[in-house]
């Protein structure tokens, strides 16, 4: 309502529309070191993710994230008039250590130990492939008496489900006999 000094009155109306926007985002996720995951946001027409480290694209609703450390990502969602934000946490679980041990060259029938005893990896599970002759294919350091050259593979799974593998080559000598060469090739024994 506007009134002039002469007493004239004028009326006008304005319609104010209040926008409503809610940013929606996929839930927190745990991934293994070196893996990636897809994030998903919705609720608007424009998206802006931060930090940009580890994201393949910061301006789409569904970027691929491959962070190297646990990271909290923020997304700003807008529809041109309104703006909202949401957060998602990606937790990085370390891969376990898989160590099948150094390559070995035992004699046929010799008892050897594969792998190594783990340190501070109590929640890991172990599985050896080519189990023939292994004392226990479900431990980190089984005993074996190989008869032929064999490559053994250990798979380690952490409590968080992360997987690591390692191999060891056991090259078996065909027999326990050793050969010697005497130099000089002729030995004379003089009776005394």
CSV table of N, CA, C and O in Angstrom, one decimal, residues 27-39 53-55 63-71 73 88-96 158-163:
chain,number,residue,atom,x,y,z
A,27,UNK,N,25.3,-43.3,1.9
A,27,UNK,CA,25.8,-43.4,3.3
A,27,UNK,C,27.4,-43.6,3.3
A,27,UNK,O,28.0,-43.8,2.3
A,28,UNK,N,27.9,-43.4,4.6
A,28,UNK,CA,29.3,-43.6,4.8
A,28,UNK,C,29.7,-45.0,4.3
A,28,UNK,O,28.9,-46.0,4.4
A,29,UNK,N,30.9,-45.2,3.9
A,29,UNK,CA,31.4,-46.4,3.3
A,29,UNK,C,32.8,-46.7,3.8
A,29,UNK,O,33.6,-45.8,4.1
A,30,UNK,N,33.2,-48.0,3.9
A,30,UNK,CA,34.5,-48.5,4.2
A,30,UNK,C,35.0,-49.2,2.9
A,30,UNK,O,34.3,-50.0,2.4
A,31,UNK,N,36.2,-48.9,2.5
A,31,UNK,CA,36.9,-49.5,1.4
A,31,UNK,C,38.3,-49.9,1.8
A,31,UNK,O,38.8,-49.4,2.7
A,32,UNK,N,38.8,-50.9,1.0
A,32,UNK,CA,40.2,-51.3,1.3
A,32,UNK,C,41.2,-50.3,0.5
A,32,UNK,O,40.8,-49.7,-0.5
A,33,UNK,N,42.4,-50.2,1.1
A,33,UNK,CA,43.4,-49.4,0.5
A,33,UNK,C,43.6,-49.8,-1.0
A,33,UNK,O,43.7,-50.9,-1.3
A,34,UNK,N,43.6,-48.7,-1.8
A,34,UNK,CA,43.8,-48.9,-3.2
A,34,UNK,C,42.5,-49.1,-4.0
A,34,UNK,O,42.5,-49.2,-5.2
A,35,UNK,N,41.4,-49.2,-3.4
A,35,UNK,CA,40.1,-49.4,-4.0
A,35,UNK,C,39.4,-48.1,-4.3
A,35,UNK,O,39.8,-47.1,-3.8
A,36,UNK,N,38.3,-48.2,-5.0
A,36,UNK,CA,37.5,-47.0,-5.2
A,36,UNK,C,36.0,-47.3,-5.0
A,36,UNK,O,35.6,-48.4,-4.9
A,37,UNK,N,35.3,-46.2,-4.8
A,37,UNK,CA,33.8,-46.4,-4.6
A,37,UNK,C,33.1,-45.2,-5.3
A,37,UNK,O,33.7,-44.1,-5.5
A,38,UNK,N,31.9,-45.4,-5.6
A,38,UNK,CA,31.1,-44.4,-6.3
A,38,UNK,C,30.2,-43.7,-5.2
A,38,UNK,O,29.5,-44.3,-4.5
A,39,UNK,N,30.3,-42.3,-5.2
A,39,UNK,CA,29.4,-41.6,-4.3
A,39,UNK,C,28.2,-41.2,-5.1
A,39,UNK,O,28.2,-41.1,-6.3
A,53,UNK,N,40.5,-33.9,-3.9
A,53,UNK,CA,41.5,-35.0,-3.9
A,53,UNK,C,40.8,-36.3,-3.9
A,53,UNK,O,40.0,-36.6,-3.0
A,54,UNK,N,41.2,-37.2,-4.8
A,54,UNK,CA,40.7,-38.5,-4.9
A,54,UNK,C,39.4,-38.6,-5.7
A,54,UNK,O,38.8,-39.7,-5.8
A,55,UNK,N,38.8,-37.5,-6.2
A,55,UNK,CA,37.6,-37.6,-7.0
A,55,UNK,C,37.9,-37.4,-8.5
A,55,UNK,O,38.7,-36.6,-8.9
A,63,UNK,N,30.4,-39.0,-8.5
A,63,UNK,CA,31.8,-39.1,-8.8
A,63,UNK,C,32.4,-40.4,-8.3
A,63,UNK,O,31.8,-41.0,-7.3
A,64,UNK,N,33.5,-40.9,-8.9
A,64,UNK,CA,34.2,-42.0,-8.4
A,64,UNK,C,35.3,-41.5,-7.4
A,64,UNK,O,36.0,-40.6,-7.7
A,65,UNK,N,35.3,-42.0,-6.2
A,65,UNK,CA,36.2,-41.6,-5.1
A,65,UNK,C,37.2,-42.7,-4.9
A,65,UNK,O,36.9,-43.9,-4.8
A,66,UNK,N,38.5,-42.3,-4.9
A,66,UNK,CA,39.6,-43.2,-4.6
A,66,UNK,C,40.6,-42.5,-3.7
A,66,UNK,O,41.8,-42.3,-4.1
A,67,UNK,N,40.2,-42.2,-2.5
A,67,UNK,CA,41.1,-41.5,-1.6
A,67,UNK,C,42.2,-42.5,-1.1
A,67,UNK,O,41.9,-43.7,-1.0
A,68,UNK,N,43.3,-41.9,-0.6
A,68,UNK,CA,44.4,-42.8,-0.1
A,68,UNK,C,44.3,-42.8,1.4
A,68,UNK,O,45.0,-43.6,2.0
A,69,UNK,N,43.6,-41.9,2.0
A,69,UNK,CA,43.4,-41.8,3.5
A,69,UNK,C,41.9,-41.6,3.8
A,69,UNK,O,41.1,-41.2,2.9
A,70,UNK,N,41.5,-41.9,5.0
A,70,UNK,CA,40.1,-41.7,5.4
A,70,UNK,C,39.7,-40.2,5.1
A,70,UNK,O,40.5,-39.3,5.5
A,71,UNK,N,38.6,-40.0,4.4
A,71,UNK,CA,38.3,-38.6,4.0
A,71,UNK,C,36.8,-38.4,4.2
A,71,UNK,O,36.0,-39.3,3.9
A,73,UNK,N,33.9,-36.2,2.6
A,73,UNK,CA,33.6,-35.3,1.4
A,73,UNK,C,32.3,-34.6,1.7
A,73,UNK,O,31.4,-35.1,2.3
A,88,UNK,N,29.7,-37.2,3.5
A,88,UNK,CA,29.9,-38.6,3.5
A,88,UNK,C,31.3,-38.9,3.9
A,88,UNK,O,32.2,-38.2,3.4
A,89,UNK,N,31.5,-40.0,4.7
A,89,UNK,CA,32.8,-40.4,5.1
A,89,UNK,C,33.2,-41.7,4.4
A,89,UNK,O,32.5,-42.6,4.5
A,90,UNK,N,34.4,-41.7,3.9
A,90,UNK,CA,35.0,-42.9,3.3
A,90,UNK,C,36.2,-43.3,4.2
A,90,UNK,O,37.2,-42.6,4.3
A,91,UNK,N,36.1,-44.4,4.8
A,91,UNK,CA,37.1,-45.0,5.7
A,91,UNK,C,38.0,-45.9,4.9
A,91,UNK,O,37.5,-46.8,4.2
A,92,UNK,N,39.3,-45.7,5.0
A,92,UNK,CA,40.2,-46.6,4.2
A,92,UNK,C,40.8,-47.6,5.2
A,92,UNK,O,41.4,-47.3,6.2
A,93,UNK,N,40.5,-48.9,4.9
A,93,UNK,CA,41.1,-50.0,5.7
A,93,UNK,C,42.3,-50.5,5.0
A,93,UNK,O,42.4,-50.7,3.8
A,94,UNK,N,43.4,-50.6,5.8
A,94,UNK,CA,44.7,-51.1,5.2
A,94,UNK,C,44.6,-52.5,4.8
A,94,UNK,O,43.9,-53.3,5.3
A,95,UNK,N,45.4,-52.8,3.7
A,95,UNK,CA,45.5,-54.2,3.2
A,95,UNK,C,46.4,-54.9,4.2
A,95,UNK,O,47.3,-54.4,4.8
A,96,UNK,N,46.1,-56.2,4.4
A,96,UNK,CA,47.0,-57.0,5.3
A,96,UNK,C,48.3,-57.2,4.6
A,96,UNK,O,48.5,-57.0,3.4
A,158,UNK,N,42.1,-59.7,5.7
A,158,UNK,CA,42.0,-59.0,7.0
A,158,UNK,C,40.6,-59.0,7.6
A,158,UNK,O,39.7,-59.4,6.9
A,159,UNK,N,40.5,-58.6,8.9
A,159,UNK,CA,39.2,-58.6,9.5
A,159,UNK,C,38.2,-57.7,8.8
A,159,UNK,O,37.0,-57.9,8.9
A,160,UNK,N,38.7,-56.7,8.1
A,160,UNK,CA,37.8,-55.8,7.4
A,160,UNK,C,37.5,-56.3,6.0
A,160,UNK,O,36.8,-55.6,5.2
A,161,UNK,N,38.1,-57.5,5.6
A,161,UNK,CA,37.8,-58.0,4.3
A,161,UNK,C,38.7,-57.6,3.2
A,161,UNK,O,38.5,-58.0,2.0
A,162,UNK,N,39.8,-57.0,3.5
A,162,UNK,CA,40.8,-56.6,2.5
A,162,UNK,C,41.7,-57.8,2.2
A,162,UNK,O,42.0,-58.6,3.1
A,163,UNK,N,42.2,-57.9,1.0
A,163,UNK,CA,42.9,-59.1,0.5
A,163,UNK,C,44.3,-58.8,0.0
A,163,UNK,O,44.4,-57.7,-0.7
